[in-house]
Amino acid sequence: MAEKNIAELPRDLRELYERGNAALQKKNYDYAIAIYNQVLGREPGFYACREALRACQLNKAGTGGGFFKKMLGTASVSPLLAKAQMQVRNNPVEALATCEQILNSEPNNTAAHKWLAEAALALEFPRTAVLSLEIAFKNNPGDKEIGNRLGEALTVAGQNERAMTIYTELQKVFPQDAAIAMSIKNLAAKQTMSQSGYEAVESGSGSYRDILRDKGQAASLEQEGRQVKSDDVASELIREYQGRLEKEPNNRRLLKAIADLYAQKKDYDKALEYLGMMSTIEGQSDPTLEKAIADTRLRKLDHAISLIDESAPEAAERRAALDQERQEFRIAEARRLVDKYPNDLNYRFELGKLLFELGKTSDAISEFQKAQMNPNKKIASQFFIGKCFAKQRMYDLAARRFESAIAEKQIFDDEKKELIYELGSVLENQGKTEEAITQYKQIYEIDIGYRDVAAKVDAYYAGAR
C-alpha cells in the first residue's frame, strides 16, 4: 500500500473530506471527527485526512475535560490498546482504526501513537507514522525507543535532515549509545548519496545512468523497474537474485522478488516454493505472506482453467472439476483464517461475503452476525444480513436489518443509497408500494441517476395522474 493525496480519491470521498473540513472550521469537532474517521475507514492511506483528524482531536481536547474525565478515559482505553497491539501484526489497517478510536478521546495517548505508528509502517505509510511519533516524542523527549523509531520513520519518509536532528538530540542524551551513533553514520552516508545525484533521480530530474558508471548495473536497475517484464528479463533477474540469495539466504525481499517473477512466468509451483521458504524464515504468523500464498494458489488454478482445450471431449468435466476445486479452496482458506485468528472479525466478514457469493445464505448470516460486533464492519454486516434474508424471501426480517443499518449512517453517501435502495426493494416485494417509493424518493432527491430510481419514481407519478 502507499499513502495517497486527495487527487487519487474518488469524488464522493473527496466531497466527504471537504465536508469534514467545513465542520472543523466551524469547530464542530465531533461531527468532523466522525466524517474523517469514515473517510479513513475507506482510504486509510489518505494522509491529509489523517493530519486533519489529528488537529481536530487535539483542538477538541483543548476545549474541555477535567482530571476525572481524563482518568476515566485512560482506564477505559486499556482493552483497546491490547486489541491494537494484537492487530498490528495480524491486521494493521484495523489497528489504525482502533488507535484512532483511542485518540478521539485521548489525542496525546503515547501508547496509541506508538501502535498506530507500527501499523502505519507495516502498511508503508511513513508520513502517517511520523505524524504520531512526533506527538509521542514531543510528550516524551527522553524516550530513546520513540526517538529511534521517529528517526527511522523520517528516514523512510525521505526527511533525512529532520531524522538527523532527532538522532543528534538523542545522542546528546545518550552519548555512549552505539546504535544511535550507527544510525547517524548510516544517515550521513545516505545524505552523501543524495548529494551525489540520487536525489535528482527521486525527483525525476536525473537518471541512474547519470550516476552509475557501470552500464551493466544501470541496465539491471532498468530491468528491475519495469512493471511488466519479458520472460527473458524475468529469467535473467531470477538468476541474479538467486546468486545474491546464496550470500543472503534469509533475505525476505529477495525471496519475495523471485516468487513474484516466477508467478509472472506462470511457474506457480516455483513461486509457491519460494513463498514457502519465506514462511520458514519468518518462524511466526504473517497474514500478508499467507495471503500471497493463497493468491498464488488461486492464480495457479485460474491458469489451469485457462489452458483447458474447449474442443476436447473431457473439457466440460475438467472445467467443472477445477471450478469445484477453486471454490472449495477459497472456502477452506477463509475458514482457516477464521480459526487461526478468531478475534479478528474481519476474517469472519470476508468468509461471510464468500459464502453469500456462493449462495450459502444461512452460513453467511451466521458469520455476518458475529462480524457485526466489529464497529467498523457493523453496517456492512447488517447490509449483507439483509441481503441474505431477502434471498430467502424473509422480507420482513430483511427490512428490519436495512432499517437498522440506515439508522447507523450519519452521512448520505453511496453506502446509504444502497441501503435505502435495498430497503425499497424488499418493501416492493412485500407489496408495500407507497413505502417503497418513499425510500426511492430519498435517493431521487439527492442522486437522480442512481440505478433505476428515476424510472421507478417517474413511473409511480405517471400512474398516479
Short mmCIF file of C-alpha atoms in Angstrom, two decimals:
data_model
loop_
_atom_site.label_atom_id
_atom_site.label_comp_id
_atom_site.label_asym_id
_atom_site.label_seq_id
_atom_site.Cartn_x
_atom_site.Cartn_y
_atom_site.Cartn_z
CA MET A 1 0.00 0.00 0.00
CA ALA A 2 1.01 3.63 -0.34
CA GLU A 3 -0.12 6.92 1.10
CA LYS A 4 -2.43 8.89 -1.17
CA ASN A 5 -3.25 12.51 -1.87
CA ILE A 6 -6.69 13.98 -2.47
CA ALA A 7 -6.37 13.78 -6.26
CA GLU A 8 -6.18 9.97 -6.04
CA LEU A 9 -9.52 9.67 -4.18
CA PRO A 10 -12.93 9.04 -5.78
CA ARG A 11 -15.15 12.09 -5.99
CA ASP A 12 -17.59 11.06 -3.26
CA LEU A 13 -14.71 10.58 -0.81
CA ARG A 14 -13.22 13.96 -1.70
CA GLU A 15 -16.59 15.59 -1.09
CA LEU A 16 -16.93 13.81 2.24
CA TYR A 17 -13.46 15.00 3.26
CA GLU A 18 -14.34 18.60 2.34
CA ARG A 19 -17.46 18.29 4.48
CA GLY A 20 -15.24 17.31 7.38
CA ASN A 21 -13.02 20.33 6.75
CA ALA A 22 -16.07 22.59 6.81
CA ALA A 23 -17.15 21.09 10.14
CA LEU A 24 -13.64 21.59 11.52
CA GLN A 25 -13.66 25.26 10.50
CA LYS A 26 -16.97 25.69 12.32
CA LYS A 27 -15.39 23.99 15.37
CA ASN A 28 -17.99 21.22 15.15
CA TYR A 29 -15.33 18.78 16.29
CA ASP A 30 -17.46 15.71 16.99
CA TYR A 31 -19.05 15.83 13.52
CA ALA A 32 -15.68 16.44 11.84
CA ILE A 33 -14.09 13.54 13.70
CA ALA A 34 -16.94 11.23 12.64
CA ILE A 35 -16.51 12.24 8.99
CA TYR A 36 -12.72 12.00 8.98
CA ASN A 37 -12.85 8.53 10.54
CA GLN A 38 -15.35 7.46 7.89
CA VAL A 39 -13.05 8.70 5.11
CA LEU A 40 -10.05 6.92 6.64
CA GLY A 41 -12.12 3.78 7.05
CA ARG A 42 -12.37 3.63 3.27
CA GLU A 43 -8.93 5.04 2.46
CA PRO A 44 -6.53 4.59 5.40
CA GLY A 45 -3.60 5.93 3.37
CA PHE A 46 -5.10 9.41 2.85
CA TYR A 47 -2.50 11.38 4.80
CA ALA A 48 -4.11 14.84 4.62
CA CYS A 49 -7.23 13.46 6.25
CA ARG A 50 -5.18 11.78 8.99
CA GLU A 51 -3.46 15.11 9.63
CA ALA A 52 -6.79 16.96 9.77
CA LEU A 53 -8.23 14.35 12.12
CA ARG A 54 -5.26 14.74 14.44
CA ALA A 55 -5.70 18.53 14.50
CA CYS A 56 -9.40 18.08 15.21
CA GLN A 57 -8.76 15.64 18.07
CA LEU A 58 -6.21 17.96 19.68
CA ASN A 59 -8.47 21.01 19.29
CA LYS A 60 -11.38 19.14 20.85
CA ALA A 61 -9.21 18.03 23.78
CA GLY A 62 -8.26 21.63 24.40
CA THR A 63 -11.87 22.76 24.72
CA GLY A 64 -12.81 20.85 27.85
CA GLY A 65 -12.37 17.87 30.13
CA GLY A 66 -11.14 17.78 33.70
CA PHE A 67 -8.96 15.46 35.73
CA PHE A 68 -11.72 12.97 36.44
CA LYS A 69 -12.70 12.80 32.78
CA LYS A 70 -9.10 12.20 31.74
CA MET A 71 -8.59 9.47 34.33
CA LEU A 72 -11.81 7.77 33.31
CA GLY A 73 -10.75 7.85 29.68
CA THR A 74 -7.35 6.35 30.44
CA ALA A 75 -8.91 3.43 32.32
CA SER A 76 -11.36 2.74 29.50
CA VAL A 77 -8.78 2.55 26.71
CA SER A 78 -6.67 -0.28 28.17
CA PRO A 79 -8.65 -3.03 26.37
CA LEU A 80 -8.42 -1.08 23.13
CA LEU A 81 -4.64 -0.77 23.47
CA ALA A 82 -4.35 -4.52 23.95
CA LYS A 83 -6.55 -5.04 20.92
CA ALA A 84 -4.45 -2.65 18.80
CA GLN A 85 -1.27 -4.42 19.83
CA MET A 86 -2.65 -7.74 18.53
CA GLN A 87 -3.98 -6.15 15.34
CA VAL A 88 -0.66 -4.52 14.40
CA ARG A 89 0.69 -7.91 13.39
CA ASN A 90 -2.45 -9.54 12.04
CA ASN A 91 -4.37 -6.63 10.55
CA PRO A 92 -2.57 -3.25 10.60
CA VAL A 93 -5.47 -1.47 8.87
CA GLU A 94 -7.75 -2.40 11.75
CA ALA A 95 -5.03 -1.38 14.20
CA LEU A 96 -5.10 2.12 12.71
CA ALA A 97 -8.86 2.33 13.30
CA THR A 98 -8.57 1.04 16.87
CA CYS A 99 -5.84 3.55 17.71
CA GLU A 100 -7.88 6.39 16.26
CA GLN A 101 -10.76 5.27 18.47
CA ILE A 102 -8.48 5.87 21.45
CA LEU A 103 -7.11 9.14 20.12
CA ASN A 104 -10.60 10.51 19.55
CA SER A 105 -10.84 10.90 23.33
CA GLU A 106 -7.14 10.91 24.28
CA PRO A 107 -5.17 12.53 21.43
CA ASN A 108 -1.91 12.51 23.43
CA ASN A 109 -2.03 8.84 24.41
CA THR A 110 1.57 7.75 23.85
CA ALA A 111 0.86 4.02 23.60
CA ALA A 112 -1.86 4.59 21.00
CA HIS A 113 0.51 6.72 18.93
CA LYS A 114 3.23 4.08 19.16
CA TRP A 115 0.97 1.27 17.97
CA LEU A 116 -0.54 3.46 15.28
CA ALA A 117 2.97 4.21 14.01
CA GLU A 118 3.86 0.50 13.96
CA ALA A 119 0.71 -0.26 11.96
CA ALA A 120 1.45 2.60 9.58
CA LEU A 121 5.00 1.40 8.97
CA ALA A 122 3.72 -2.12 8.32
CA LEU A 123 1.42 -0.63 5.66
CA GLU A 124 4.24 1.52 4.24
CA PHE A 125 2.63 4.78 5.41
CA PRO A 126 5.80 6.55 6.68
CA ARG A 127 4.30 10.05 6.93
CA THR A 128 1.40 8.68 8.96
CA ALA A 129 3.91 7.04 11.29
CA VAL A 130 5.90 10.27 11.59
CA LEU A 131 2.73 12.21 12.47
CA SER A 132 2.10 10.03 15.53
CA LEU A 133 5.71 9.52 16.56
CA GLU A 134 6.36 13.27 16.58
CA ILE A 135 3.48 13.75 19.03
CA ALA A 136 4.71 10.85 21.17
CA PHE A 137 8.31 12.16 21.15
CA LYS A 138 7.22 15.70 21.95
CA ASN A 139 5.40 14.37 25.00
CA ASN A 140 8.31 12.05 25.91
CA PRO A 141 11.52 13.79 24.72
CA GLY A 142 13.76 11.48 26.74
CA ASP A 143 12.28 8.23 25.41
CA LYS A 144 15.06 6.59 23.38
CA GLU A 145 12.79 3.96 21.81
CA ILE A 146 10.31 6.53 20.49
CA GLY A 147 13.11 8.81 19.30
CA ASN A 148 14.82 6.00 17.39
CA ARG A 149 11.57 4.93 15.80
CA LEU A 150 10.84 8.52 14.79
CA GLY A 151 14.28 8.80 13.21
CA GLU A 152 13.69 5.59 11.28
CA ALA A 153 10.26 6.73 10.09
CA LEU A 154 11.60 10.11 8.99
CA THR A 155 14.35 8.36 7.04
CA VAL A 156 11.83 6.10 5.29
CA ALA A 157 9.73 9.18 4.52
CA GLY A 158 12.77 10.80 2.91
CA GLN A 159 13.03 13.52 5.55
CA ASN A 160 16.73 12.95 6.21
CA GLU A 161 17.55 16.35 7.72
CA ARG A 162 14.78 16.06 10.30
CA ALA A 163 15.87 12.50 11.05
CA MET A 164 19.44 13.71 11.63
CA THR A 165 18.13 16.37 14.03
CA ILE A 166 16.29 13.71 16.06
CA TYR A 167 19.31 11.39 16.20
CA THR A 168 21.57 14.29 17.20
CA GLU A 169 19.21 15.22 20.04
CA LEU A 170 19.17 11.60 21.20
CA GLN A 171 22.97 11.39 21.11
CA LYS A 172 23.19 14.35 23.46
CA VAL A 173 21.08 12.46 26.00
CA PHE A 174 22.68 9.04 25.31
CA PRO A 175 26.27 9.82 24.22
CA GLN A 176 27.50 6.25 24.73
CA ASP A 177 24.75 4.54 22.72
CA ALA A 178 26.40 2.68 19.83
CA ALA A 179 23.09 2.13 17.97
CA ILE A 180 22.37 5.86 17.82
CA ALA A 181 25.91 6.54 16.60
CA MET A 182 25.45 3.92 13.86
CA SER A 183 22.13 5.46 12.81
CA ILE A 184 23.84 8.85 12.46
CA LYS A 185 26.64 7.27 10.43
CA ASN A 186 24.23 5.45 8.09
CA LEU A 187 22.10 8.53 7.64
CA ALA A 188 25.14 10.66 6.84
CA ALA A 189 26.10 8.14 4.16
CA LYS A 190 22.58 8.28 2.76
CA GLN A 191 22.73 12.07 2.61
CA THR A 192 26.05 11.86 0.78
CA MET A 193 24.48 9.57 -1.81
CA SER A 194 21.63 12.02 -2.24
CA GLN A 195 24.05 14.87 -2.76
CA SER A 196 25.89 12.76 -5.33
CA GLY A 197 22.88 12.68 -7.58
CA TYR A 198 20.42 10.10 -6.32
CA GLU A 199 18.14 12.86 -5.09
CA ALA A 200 17.80 14.06 -8.68
CA VAL A 201 16.63 10.60 -9.69
CA GLU A 202 13.96 10.64 -6.97
CA SER A 203 12.66 13.99 -8.20
CA GLY A 204 12.66 12.87 -11.81
CA SER A 205 15.27 15.44 -12.94
CA GLY A 206 18.07 12.91 -13.32
CA SER A 207 18.65 9.29 -14.23
CA TYR A 208 20.58 6.39 -12.84
CA ARG A 209 22.71 6.43 -15.98
CA ASP A 210 23.94 9.86 -14.90
CA ILE A 211 25.17 8.34 -11.64
CA LEU A 212 26.18 4.79 -12.38
CA ARG A 213 29.36 4.33 -14.37
CA ASP A 214 28.75 0.64 -14.62
CA LYS A 215 26.41 0.30 -17.60
CA GLY A 216 25.60 -3.28 -16.68
CA GLN A 217 24.32 -2.11 -13.29
CA ALA A 218 22.28 0.63 -14.95
CA ALA A 219 20.68 -1.89 -17.31
CA SER A 220 19.92 -4.20 -14.37
CA LEU A 221 18.16 -1.40 -12.49
CA GLU A 222 16.13 -0.51 -15.57
CA GLN A 223 15.03 -4.13 -15.87
CA GLU A 224 14.03 -4.26 -12.19
CA GLY A 225 11.99 -1.08 -12.64
CA ARG A 226 9.81 -2.47 -15.40
CA GLN A 227 6.41 -3.48 -14.05
CA VAL A 228 5.81 -5.89 -16.91
CA LYS A 229 8.94 -7.88 -17.67
CA SER A 230 9.53 -10.20 -20.62
CA ASP A 231 10.22 -13.84 -19.84
CA ASP A 232 13.89 -13.35 -20.82
CA VAL A 233 14.29 -10.37 -18.50
CA ALA A 234 12.44 -12.19 -15.71
CA SER A 235 14.70 -15.22 -16.11
CA GLU A 236 17.80 -13.02 -16.01
CA LEU A 237 16.62 -11.29 -12.86
CA ILE A 238 15.80 -14.64 -11.24
CA ARG A 239 19.37 -15.83 -11.90
CA GLU A 240 20.77 -12.60 -10.48
CA TYR A 241 18.58 -12.75 -7.37
CA GLN A 242 19.37 -16.42 -6.82
CA GLY A 243 23.07 -15.57 -6.90
CA ARG A 244 22.55 -12.90 -4.28
CA LEU A 245 20.41 -15.30 -2.26
CA GLU A 246 23.37 -17.64 -1.80
CA LYS A 247 25.06 -14.88 0.22
CA GLU A 248 21.84 -13.70 1.90
CA PRO A 249 19.71 -16.87 2.34
CA ASN A 250 17.33 -15.17 4.79
CA ASN A 251 16.67 -12.08 2.68
CA ARG A 252 12.87 -11.99 2.54
CA ARG A 253 12.77 -9.27 -0.11
CA LEU A 254 14.86 -11.39 -2.48
CA LEU A 255 12.70 -14.45 -1.86
CA LYS A 256 9.52 -12.43 -2.50
CA ALA A 257 11.00 -10.89 -5.65
CA ILE A 258 11.91 -14.32 -7.02
CA ALA A 259 8.46 -15.67 -6.15
CA ASP A 260 6.82 -12.73 -7.96
CA LEU A 261 9.00 -13.27 -11.04
CA TYR A 262 8.14 -16.97 -11.19
CA ALA A 263 4.45 -16.10 -10.82
CA GLN A 264 4.82 -13.65 -13.71
CA LYS A 265 6.28 -16.51 -15.78
CA LYS A 266 3.24 -18.55 -14.69
CA ASP A 267 5.51 -21.06 -12.96
CA TYR A 268 3.31 -21.09 -9.89
CA ASP A 269 4.87 -24.18 -8.32
CA LYS A 270 8.24 -22.41 -8.18
CA ALA A 271 6.58 -19.25 -6.87
CA LEU A 272 4.97 -21.26 -4.07
CA GLU A 273 8.31 -22.91 -3.32
CA TYR A 274 9.96 -19.53 -2.63
CA LEU A 275 7.00 -18.23 -0.67
CA GLY A 276 7.24 -21.39 1.41
CA MET A 277 10.90 -20.59 2.09
CA MET A 278 9.80 -17.19 3.37
CA SER A 279 7.35 -18.77 5.79
CA THR A 280 10.15 -20.98 7.16
CA ILE A 281 12.37 -17.96 7.78
CA GLU A 282 9.60 -15.98 9.45
CA GLY A 283 9.04 -18.53 12.18
CA GLN A 284 5.75 -16.90 13.12
CA SER A 285 2.39 -15.98 11.64
CA ASP A 286 2.44 -13.46 8.81
CA PRO A 287 -1.02 -12.73 7.36
CA THR A 288 0.48 -10.83 4.41
CA LEU A 289 2.56 -13.84 3.41
CA GLU A 290 -0.37 -16.17 3.97
CA LYS A 291 -2.45 -14.04 1.60
CA ALA A 292 0.33 -14.10 -1.01
CA ILE A 293 0.44 -17.90 -0.85
CA ALA A 294 -3.35 -18.20 -1.11
CA ASP A 295 -3.49 -15.74 -4.03
CA THR A 296 -0.75 -17.65 -5.85
CA ARG A 297 -2.59 -20.92 -5.43
CA LEU A 298 -5.74 -19.31 -6.84
CA ARG A 299 -3.76 -17.94 -9.78
CA LYS A 300 -2.42 -21.42 -10.41
CA LEU A 301 -5.97 -22.80 -10.57
CA ASP A 302 -7.14 -19.94 -12.79
CA HIS A 303 -4.22 -20.61 -15.13
CA ALA A 304 -5.09 -24.29 -15.28
CA ILE A 305 -8.68 -23.37 -16.18
CA SER A 306 -7.48 -21.00 -18.91
CA LEU A 307 -5.42 -23.82 -20.51
CA ILE A 308 -8.43 -26.13 -20.99
CA ASP A 309 -8.92 -27.10 -24.62
CA GLU A 310 -12.61 -26.46 -25.14
CA SER A 311 -12.66 -28.77 -28.16
CA ALA A 312 -11.52 -31.74 -26.07
CA PRO A 313 -14.27 -34.22 -25.15
CA GLU A 314 -13.49 -34.00 -21.42
CA ALA A 315 -13.28 -30.15 -21.39
CA ALA A 316 -16.58 -29.56 -19.57
CA GLU A 317 -15.80 -32.20 -16.96
CA ARG A 318 -12.28 -30.80 -16.46
CA ARG A 319 -13.59 -27.23 -16.06
CA ALA A 320 -16.25 -28.33 -13.57
CA ALA A 321 -13.65 -30.19 -11.51
CA LEU A 322 -11.28 -27.22 -11.40
CA ASP A 323 -14.11 -24.79 -10.61
CA GLN A 324 -15.14 -27.05 -7.74
CA GLU A 325 -11.55 -27.27 -6.50
CA ARG A 326 -11.22 -23.48 -6.65
CA GLN A 327 -14.45 -22.94 -4.72
CA GLU A 328 -13.50 -25.49 -2.05
CA PHE A 329 -10.05 -23.92 -1.66
CA ARG A 330 -11.45 -20.41 -1.20
CA ILE A 331 -13.86 -21.60 1.49
CA ALA A 332 -11.22 -23.73 3.22
CA GLU A 333 -8.74 -20.83 3.24
CA ALA A 334 -11.33 -18.40 4.59
CA ARG A 335 -12.31 -20.84 7.35
CA ARG A 336 -8.65 -21.47 8.16
CA LEU A 337 -8.09 -17.75 8.75
CA VAL A 338 -11.19 -17.54 10.94
CA ASP A 339 -9.97 -20.48 13.02
CA LYS A 340 -6.41 -19.14 13.24
CA TYR A 341 -7.42 -15.56 14.11
CA PRO A 342 -10.73 -15.99 15.97
CA ASN A 343 -10.58 -12.48 17.45
CA ASP A 344 -10.17 -10.79 14.09
CA LEU A 345 -13.75 -10.28 12.94
CA ASN A 346 -12.61 -9.02 9.54
CA TYR A 347 -11.91 -12.62 8.57
CA ARG A 348 -15.44 -13.60 9.60
CA PHE A 349 -16.79 -10.77 7.45
CA GLU A 350 -14.73 -11.95 4.44
CA LEU A 351 -15.89 -15.54 4.98
CA GLY A 352 -19.48 -14.31 5.14
CA LYS A 353 -19.10 -12.47 1.83
CA LEU A 354 -17.68 -15.57 0.19
CA LEU A 355 -20.49 -17.76 1.49
CA PHE A 356 -23.04 -15.18 0.31
CA GLU A 357 -21.41 -15.12 -3.13
CA LEU A 358 -21.67 -18.92 -3.30
CA GLY A 359 -25.35 -18.87 -2.31
CA LYS A 360 -24.81 -20.35 1.17
CA THR A 361 -27.01 -17.72 2.80
CA SER A 362 -27.70 -19.41 6.13
CA ASP A 363 -24.00 -19.99 6.77
CA ALA A 364 -23.26 -16.43 5.63
CA ILE A 365 -25.81 -14.98 8.09
CA SER A 366 -24.07 -16.77 10.95
CA GLU A 367 -20.71 -15.19 10.03
CA PHE A 368 -22.13 -11.70 9.50
CA GLN A 369 -23.94 -11.84 12.84
CA LYS A 370 -20.56 -12.37 14.51
CA ALA A 371 -18.72 -9.88 12.28
CA GLN A 372 -21.11 -7.07 13.17
CA MET A 373 -19.54 -6.95 16.63
CA ASN A 374 -16.66 -5.13 14.92
CA PRO A 375 -17.77 -1.45 14.86
CA ASN A 376 -16.06 -0.93 11.50
CA LYS A 377 -17.99 -3.81 9.94
CA LYS A 378 -21.32 -3.33 11.71
CA ILE A 379 -23.18 -1.51 8.93
CA ALA A 380 -21.74 -3.66 6.14
CA SER A 381 -22.59 -6.83 8.07
CA GLN A 382 -26.16 -5.68 8.63
CA PHE A 383 -26.43 -4.91 4.92
CA PHE A 384 -25.37 -8.43 3.97
CA ILE A 385 -27.63 -9.99 6.59
CA GLY A 386 -30.48 -8.08 5.00
CA LYS A 387 -29.44 -9.32 1.55
CA CYS A 388 -29.34 -12.90 2.84
CA PHE A 389 -32.82 -12.61 4.34
CA ALA A 390 -34.09 -11.11 1.08
CA LYS A 391 -32.66 -14.04 -0.89
CA GLN A 392 -34.53 -16.37 1.45
CA ARG A 393 -37.70 -14.29 0.86
CA MET A 394 -37.80 -13.32 4.53
CA TYR A 395 -38.63 -9.76 3.51
CA ASP A 396 -39.80 -8.52 6.93
CA LEU A 397 -36.52 -9.62 8.53
CA ALA A 398 -34.55 -8.10 5.66
CA ALA A 399 -36.36 -4.77 6.04
CA ARG A 400 -35.50 -4.62 9.74
CA ARG A 401 -31.82 -5.21 9.01
CA PHE A 402 -31.71 -2.48 6.36
CA GLU A 403 -33.59 -0.05 8.61
CA SER A 404 -31.15 -0.74 11.45
CA ALA A 405 -28.15 -0.14 9.19
CA ILE A 406 -29.66 3.07 7.77
CA ALA A 407 -30.18 4.41 11.30
CA GLU A 408 -26.44 3.96 11.92
CA LYS A 409 -25.44 6.04 8.89
CA GLN A 410 -24.89 9.74 9.54
CA ILE A 411 -23.69 10.60 6.03
CA PHE A 412 -25.79 10.25 2.89
CA ASP A 413 -23.12 8.55 0.80
CA ASP A 414 -23.19 5.70 -1.73
CA GLU A 415 -23.37 3.11 1.06
CA LYS A 416 -26.50 4.75 2.46
CA LYS A 417 -28.04 4.99 -1.02
CA GLU A 418 -27.53 1.26 -1.46
CA LEU A 419 -29.09 0.50 1.92
CA ILE A 420 -32.13 2.66 1.15
CA TYR A 421 -32.47 1.12 -2.31
CA GLU A 422 -32.38 -2.40 -0.91
CA LEU A 423 -34.98 -1.45 1.70
CA GLY A 424 -37.16 -0.12 -1.09
CA SER A 425 -36.75 -3.38 -3.00
CA VAL A 426 -37.84 -5.61 -0.10
CA LEU A 427 -40.79 -3.30 0.60
CA GLU A 428 -41.80 -3.70 -3.06
CA ASN A 429 -41.56 -7.46 -2.71
CA GLN A 430 -43.90 -7.20 0.27
CA GLY A 431 -46.39 -5.26 -1.88
CA LYS A 432 -45.78 -2.06 0.12
CA THR A 433 -45.50 0.18 -2.91
CA GLU A 434 -46.10 3.50 -1.17
CA GLU A 435 -43.45 2.77 1.48
CA ALA A 436 -41.03 1.59 -1.21
CA ILE A 437 -41.47 4.77 -3.26
CA THR A 438 -40.84 6.84 -0.12
CA GLN A 439 -37.43 5.18 0.10
CA TYR A 440 -36.65 5.64 -3.60
CA LYS A 441 -37.61 9.31 -3.44
CA GLN A 442 -34.94 9.94 -0.81
CA ILE A 443 -32.33 8.84 -3.35
CA TYR A 444 -34.13 10.58 -6.24
CA GLU A 445 -33.82 13.94 -4.50
CA ILE A 446 -30.07 13.50 -3.99
CA ASP A 447 -28.94 11.44 -7.00
CA ILE A 448 -31.45 11.06 -9.82
CA GLY A 449 -29.02 8.91 -11.79
CA TYR A 450 -28.64 6.21 -9.14
CA ARG A 451 -29.53 2.80 -10.61
CA ASP A 452 -33.18 2.81 -11.74
CA VAL A 453 -34.70 5.07 -9.07
CA ALA A 454 -35.64 7.69 -11.68
CA ALA A 455 -37.63 5.11 -13.67
CA LYS A 456 -39.35 3.82 -10.52
CA VAL A 457 -40.29 7.25 -9.20
CA ASP A 458 -41.33 8.60 -12.60
CA ALA A 459 -43.49 5.52 -13.26
CA TYR A 460 -45.14 5.93 -9.86
CA TYR A 461 -46.08 9.56 -10.51
CA ALA A 462 -47.21 8.75 -14.08
CA GLY A 463 -49.57 6.11 -12.71
CA ALA A 464 -50.84 8.45 -10.01
CA ARG A 465 -52.07 11.02 -12.54
#
